[in-house]
Amino acid sequence: MPANLIDTIDRTSYEPAYAQLVRILRRQIAAGMFRPGHRLPSEAQLCEQYGVSPMTVRRVINILVEQGAVVAEQGRGTFVKPIELGTAAFHLDELQRLFQGEETTVKLLEARIVSASERTARKLLLEVGQRTVFIRRLISHDESPVLYHREHVIYDPTRPIVEAEMEVTALRGLFNGGSEATLKRGELAIDATVMTEEEARLLHVSPGNAAFRVEHIFYDFENVPVSWGWFICPGDRLRFTTTVGIYDQEPHNV
Amino acid sequence: MPANLIDTIDRTSYEPAYAQLVRILRRQIAAGMFRPGHRLPSEAQLCEQYGVSPMTVRRVINILVEQGAVVAEQGRGTFVKPIELGTAAFHLDELQRLFQGEETTVKLLEARIVSASERTARKLLLEVGQRTVFIRRLISHDESPVLYHREHVIYDPTRPIVEAEMEVTALRGLFNGGSEATLKRGELAIDATVMTEEEARLLHVSPGNAAFRVEHIFYDFENVPVSWGWFICPGDRLRFTTTVGIYDQEPHNV
DNA sequence: AAGTGGTCTAGACCACTAT
DNA sequence: TAGTGGTCTAGACCACTTT
């Protein structure tokens, strides 16, 4: 039985051979040709079958492994991976989309110098009473508020980040990958909470509603924490979604 | 000026050359040697500097691109990527860890055949009134309840999945990647909600507390939806965390 | 034209697993 | 021992961008 003509690499295509083979194998797995736990053809067989070099097949297998579709075991073979919930990754795509649109506005509610509380001092590695800049922002989309942001930025006149952070446009850069060259890394965590009265009022929802709370700490290139705070988002205005298992198309994650 | 001895590839090491070079470049970026937006040495330069072949350097760059540390532009060069919030991905590692431990127990609260409601029918592509198996489970860790799971599984005597799903151990397999060869893919979504009285009672928290609601639909290899339901988890017993930007170590995601 | 990233080859050698 | 995945080479050729 000759191989399906669709499952053939077109050397005249603009799509590279390795990408075509990834697509072909993904589709075959998704179609159930290779079931979870079963072995894929060996790399040597794939070389011969599709007329590509070992290095190219190797690359294809690597990509499928990274995508979580298969698992390669040295000396044994390459096996189709069963569906696995634990590897699910939720992306903040929706948040990103929010900041890309022109209909999104950032309103600075407050920005003033305060003395660090015990909690703020602990998060930013400061002494209690040291100065921080307390910033409150309201992010709206299509005139409707969707995010309430409050953060503490360390106050250091020699550090230009304070002025930069005050700019309402700085937030947009953070989400879209602007030129925030002063920040090196950040740590994020999502909680589920019930909104306070202040939060509910600002976001135009009834108090007692559920919300996501995205806490963040950002560090500069000297690994000094420079910003701590969180976003509040009503639970019904944001949805984190993902997929697990085998898809015909490339996964949008990984 | 000779290169730092630490930034040298040890050919006698068990760690492959490409992995060493990934580590070296990551560290240099994290140390601020190459700042966001700046150009990395060209691939030819890296070949000469570290004494590896073009193919190996290419692989290294590919890995750094996948990790989100750099962006490669054909004809221009490879540039360090600025920190970008939108690319953050939250993993369910904690959930997975939960199911790996031996201290985790799954208790079947209920399993009975019911007629599909309008909502269930829509989700599972059934007619209203068709039979589904309604399952309620309580997942506990160290004798303390952490997850409440309710799902509808389509009822089809010829389909073995019903019996398999009834097994309380099936859930464990789903999270750890067991041998669930009947399920092809799933779609997941996270909401923030306020717990109902029933949920709060089962999870031993006060009603009105916030919770994560992880909704799921699973499909078999014929792309037929076979299971719809959701997990409820108290907001203070689960935290989704992630990092953005440049880290010295490999990111645990991607 | 020169320099950059991007693909691909045809092999070599190694480490591991099964028989 | 034979078969499997895993690394690596030393080039070739191409597409793209800058000068």
Coordinates of N, CA and C in Angstrom, one line a residue, chain A residues 110-211:
Chain A
E110 N -4.5 57.8 41.0 CA -3.8 58.4 42.2 C -2.3 58.0 42.0
A111 N -1.4 58.9 42.5 CA 0.0 58.6 42.5 C 0.6 59.5 43.6
R112 N 1.0 58.9 44.7 CA 1.6 59.8 45.8 C 2.6 59.0 46.5
I113 N 3.5 59.7 47.2 CA 4.5 59.1 48.0 C 4.0 58.7 49.4
V114 N 4.2 57.4 49.7 CA 3.7 57.0 51.0 C 4.9 56.2 51.8
S115 N 4.6 56.0 53.0 CA 5.6 55.2 53.8 C 5.2 53.7 53.7
A116 N 6.2 52.9 53.5 CA 6.0 51.5 53.3 C 5.3 50.8 54.6
S117 N 4.3 50.1 54.4 CA 3.7 49.3 55.5 C 4.6 48.1 55.7
E118 N 4.2 47.3 56.7 CA 5.0 46.1 57.0 C 4.9 45.2 55.8
R119 N 3.7 45.0 55.2 CA 3.6 44.1 54.1 C 4.3 44.6 52.8
T120 N 4.2 45.9 52.5 CA 4.9 46.4 51.4 C 6.4 46.3 51.6
A121 N 6.9 46.6 52.8 CA 8.3 46.5 53.0 C 8.8 45.1 52.8
R122 N 8.0 44.1 53.2 CA 8.5 42.7 53.1 C 8.5 42.3 51.6
K123 N 7.6 42.8 50.8 CA 7.5 42.4 49.4 C 8.7 43.1 48.6
L124 N 9.0 44.3 49.0 CA 10.0 45.1 48.2 C 11.3 45.1 48.9
L125 N 11.5 44.3 49.9 CA 12.8 44.2 50.7 C 13.2 45.6 51.2
L126 N 12.3 46.3 51.8 CA 12.6 47.6 52.3 C 12.4 47.6 53.8
E127 N 12.8 48.7 54.5 CA 12.5 48.9 55.9 C 11.1 49.5 56.0
V128 N 10.4 49.1 57.1 CA 9.1 49.8 57.3 C 9.3 51.3 57.4
G129 N 8.5 52.0 56.7 CA 8.6 53.5 56.8 C 9.3 54.1 55.6
Q130 N 10.1 53.3 54.9 CA 10.7 53.9 53.7 C 9.7 54.3 52.7
R131 N 10.1 55.2 51.8 CA 9.2 55.8 50.9 C 8.9 54.9 49.7
T132 N 7.7 54.8 49.3 CA 7.3 54.2 48.0 C 6.3 55.1 47.3
V133 N 6.2 54.9 46.0 CA 5.2 55.6 45.2 C 4.0 54.7 45.1
F134 N 2.9 55.2 45.6 CA 1.7 54.3 45.5 C 0.9 54.8 44.3
I135 N 0.6 53.9 43.4 CA -0.1 54.2 42.1 C -1.4 53.4 42.0
R136 N -2.4 54.1 41.6 CA -3.7 53.4 41.4 C -4.2 53.7 40.0
R137 N -4.5 52.7 39.2 CA -4.9 52.9 37.8 C -6.2 52.2 37.5
L138 N -7.0 52.7 36.6 CA -8.2 52.0 36.1 C -8.0 51.8 34.6
I139 N -8.1 50.6 34.2 CA -7.9 50.3 32.8 C -9.3 49.9 32.2
S140 N -9.7 50.7 31.2 CA -11.0 50.5 30.6 C -10.9 50.1 29.2
H141 N -11.9 49.3 28.7 CA -12.0 48.9 27.3 C -13.4 49.2 26.8
D142 N -13.4 50.0 25.7 CA -14.7 50.5 25.2 C -15.5 51.2 26.3
E143 N -14.8 52.1 27.0 CA -15.5 52.9 28.1 C -15.9 52.1 29.3
S144 N -15.7 50.8 29.2 CA -16.1 49.9 30.4 C -14.9 49.5 31.2
P145 N -14.9 49.7 32.5 CA -13.7 49.4 33.3 C -13.5 47.9 33.4
V146 N -12.3 47.4 33.2 CA -12.1 45.9 33.2 C -11.0 45.6 34.2
L147 N -10.1 46.5 34.5 CA -9.0 46.2 35.4 C -8.7 47.3 36.4
Y148 N -8.5 47.0 37.6 CA -8.1 48.0 38.6 C -6.7 47.6 39.1
H149 N -5.8 48.5 38.9 CA -4.4 48.2 39.2 C -3.9 49.1 40.4
R150 N -3.3 48.4 41.4 CA -2.6 49.2 42.4 C -1.3 48.6 42.6
E151 N -0.3 49.5 42.7 CA 1.1 49.0 42.9 C 1.9 50.0 43.7
H152 N 2.9 49.5 44.3 CA 3.9 50.3 45.0 C 5.2 50.2 44.3
V153 N 5.8 51.3 44.0 CA 7.1 51.4 43.3 C 8.1 52.0 44.2
I154 N 9.3 51.4 44.4 CA 10.2 52.0 45.3 C 10.6 53.4 44.9
Y155 N 10.8 54.3 45.9 CA 11.1 55.7 45.6 C 12.6 55.9 45.7
D156 N 13.2 56.2 44.6 CA 14.6 56.5 44.5 C 14.9 57.5 43.4
P157 N 15.2 58.8 43.9 CA 15.3 59.9 42.9 C 16.3 59.6 41.8
T158 N 17.3 58.7 42.1 CA 18.4 58.5 41.2 C 17.9 57.4 40.1
R159 N 16.8 56.8 40.4 CA 16.4 55.7 39.5 C 15.3 56.2 38.6
P160 N 15.5 56.2 37.3 CA 14.5 56.8 36.4 C 13.2 56.0 36.3
I161 N 13.2 54.8 36.9 CA 12.0 54.0 36.7 C 10.8 54.6 37.3
V162 N 10.9 55.4 38.3 CA 9.8 56.0 38.9 C 9.0 56.9 37.9
E163 N 9.7 57.7 37.3 CA 9.0 58.6 36.3 C 8.4 57.8 35.2
A164 N 9.2 56.8 34.7 CA 8.7 55.9 33.6 C 7.4 55.2 34.0
E165 N 7.4 54.7 35.2 CA 6.3 53.9 35.7 C 5.1 54.8 35.8
M166 N 5.3 56.1 36.1 CA 4.1 56.9 36.3 C 3.4 57.1 35.0
E167 N 4.1 57.1 33.9 CA 3.5 57.2 32.6 C 2.4 56.2 32.5
V168 N 1.3 56.6 32.1 CA 0.2 55.6 31.9 C 0.5 54.7 30.8
T169 N 1.3 55.1 29.8 CA 1.6 54.3 28.7 C 2.6 53.2 29.0
A170 N 3.2 53.3 30.2 CA 4.2 52.2 30.6 C 3.5 50.9 30.7
L171 N 2.3 50.8 31.2 CA 1.6 49.6 31.3 C 1.4 48.9 29.9
R172 N 1.0 49.7 29.0 CA 0.8 49.1 27.6 C 2.1 48.5 27.1
G173 N 3.2 49.1 27.4 CA 4.5 48.6 26.9 C 4.8 47.3 27.6
L174 N 4.4 47.2 28.9 CA 4.7 46.0 29.7 C 4.0 44.8 29.1
F175 N 2.7 45.0 28.6 CA 2.0 43.9 28.1 C 2.4 43.5 26.7
N176 N 2.7 44.5 25.9 CA 3.0 44.2 24.5 C 4.5 44.0 24.3
G177 N 5.3 44.1 25.3 CA 6.8 43.9 25.1 C 7.3 45.2 24.5
G178 N 7.1 46.3 25.1 CA 7.7 47.6 24.6 C 9.1 47.6 24.9
S179 N 9.6 48.8 25.2 CA 11.0 49.0 25.4 C 11.4 49.2 26.8
E180 N 10.7 48.4 27.7 CA 11.0 48.5 29.1 C 12.3 47.9 29.4
A181 N 13.3 48.6 29.1 CA 14.7 48.0 29.3 C 15.1 48.0 30.7
T182 N 14.4 48.6 31.6 CA 14.8 48.7 33.0 C 14.4 47.5 33.8
L183 N 13.4 46.8 33.4 CA 12.9 45.7 34.1 C 13.5 44.4 33.5
K184 N 14.0 43.5 34.5 CA 14.6 42.3 34.0 C 13.6 41.1 34.0
R185 N 12.9 41.0 35.1 CA 12.0 39.8 35.3 C 10.9 40.2 36.2
G186 N 9.8 39.3 36.2 CA 8.7 39.5 37.1 C 8.2 38.2 37.6
E187 N 7.5 38.2 38.7 CA 6.9 37.0 39.2 C 5.4 37.3 39.3
L188 N 4.6 36.4 38.8 CA 3.1 36.6 38.8 C 2.4 35.5 39.5
A189 N 1.3 35.8 40.1 CA 0.5 34.8 40.8 C -1.0 35.2 40.6
I190 N -1.9 34.2 40.4 CA -3.3 34.5 40.3 C -4.0 33.9 41.5
D191 N -4.9 34.7 42.1 CA -5.8 34.3 43.2 C -7.2 34.4 42.7
A192 N -8.1 33.8 43.4 CA -9.5 34.1 43.2 C -9.9 34.7 44.5
T193 N -10.5 35.9 44.4 CA -10.9 36.6 45.6 C -12.3 37.2 45.4
V194 N -12.9 37.7 46.5 CA -14.1 38.5 46.4 C -13.8 39.9 46.5
M195 N -14.4 40.7 45.6 CA -14.1 42.1 45.5 C -14.4 42.9 46.7
T196 N -13.6 43.8 47.1 CA -13.9 44.8 48.1 C -14.9 45.8 47.6
E197 N -15.5 46.6 48.5 CA -16.4 47.6 48.0 C -15.8 48.6 47.1
E198 N -14.6 49.0 47.4 CA -13.9 50.0 46.6 C -13.7 49.4 45.2
E199 N -13.2 48.2 45.1 CA -12.9 47.6 43.8 C -14.2 47.4 43.0
A200 N -15.3 47.0 43.7 CA -16.5 46.8 43.0 C -17.1 48.1 42.5
R201 N -16.9 49.2 43.3 CA -17.4 50.5 42.8 C -16.7 50.9 41.6
L202 N -15.3 50.8 41.6 CA -14.5 51.3 40.5 C -14.8 50.5 39.2
L203 N -15.1 49.2 39.4 CA -15.3 48.3 38.2 C -16.7 48.2 37.8
H204 N -17.6 49.0 38.5 CA -19.0 49.0 38.2 C -19.7 47.6 38.3
V205 N -19.4 46.9 39.3 CA -20.1 45.6 39.6 C -20.5 45.6 41.0
S206 N -21.4 44.7 41.4 CA -21.9 44.7 42.8 C -20.8 44.1 43.7
P207 N -20.7 44.7 44.9 CA -19.7 44.1 45.8 C -20.0 42.7 46.2
G208 N -19.0 41.9 46.5 CA -19.3 40.5 46.8 C -19.1 39.6 45.6
N209 N -18.9 40.2 44.5 CA -18.7 39.4 43.3 C -17.2 38.8 43.3
A210 N -17.1 37.7 42.5 CA -15.7 37.1 42.5 C -14.9 37.8 41.5
A211 N -13.6 37.7 41.7 CA -12.6 38.4 40.8 C -11.3 37.7 40.8

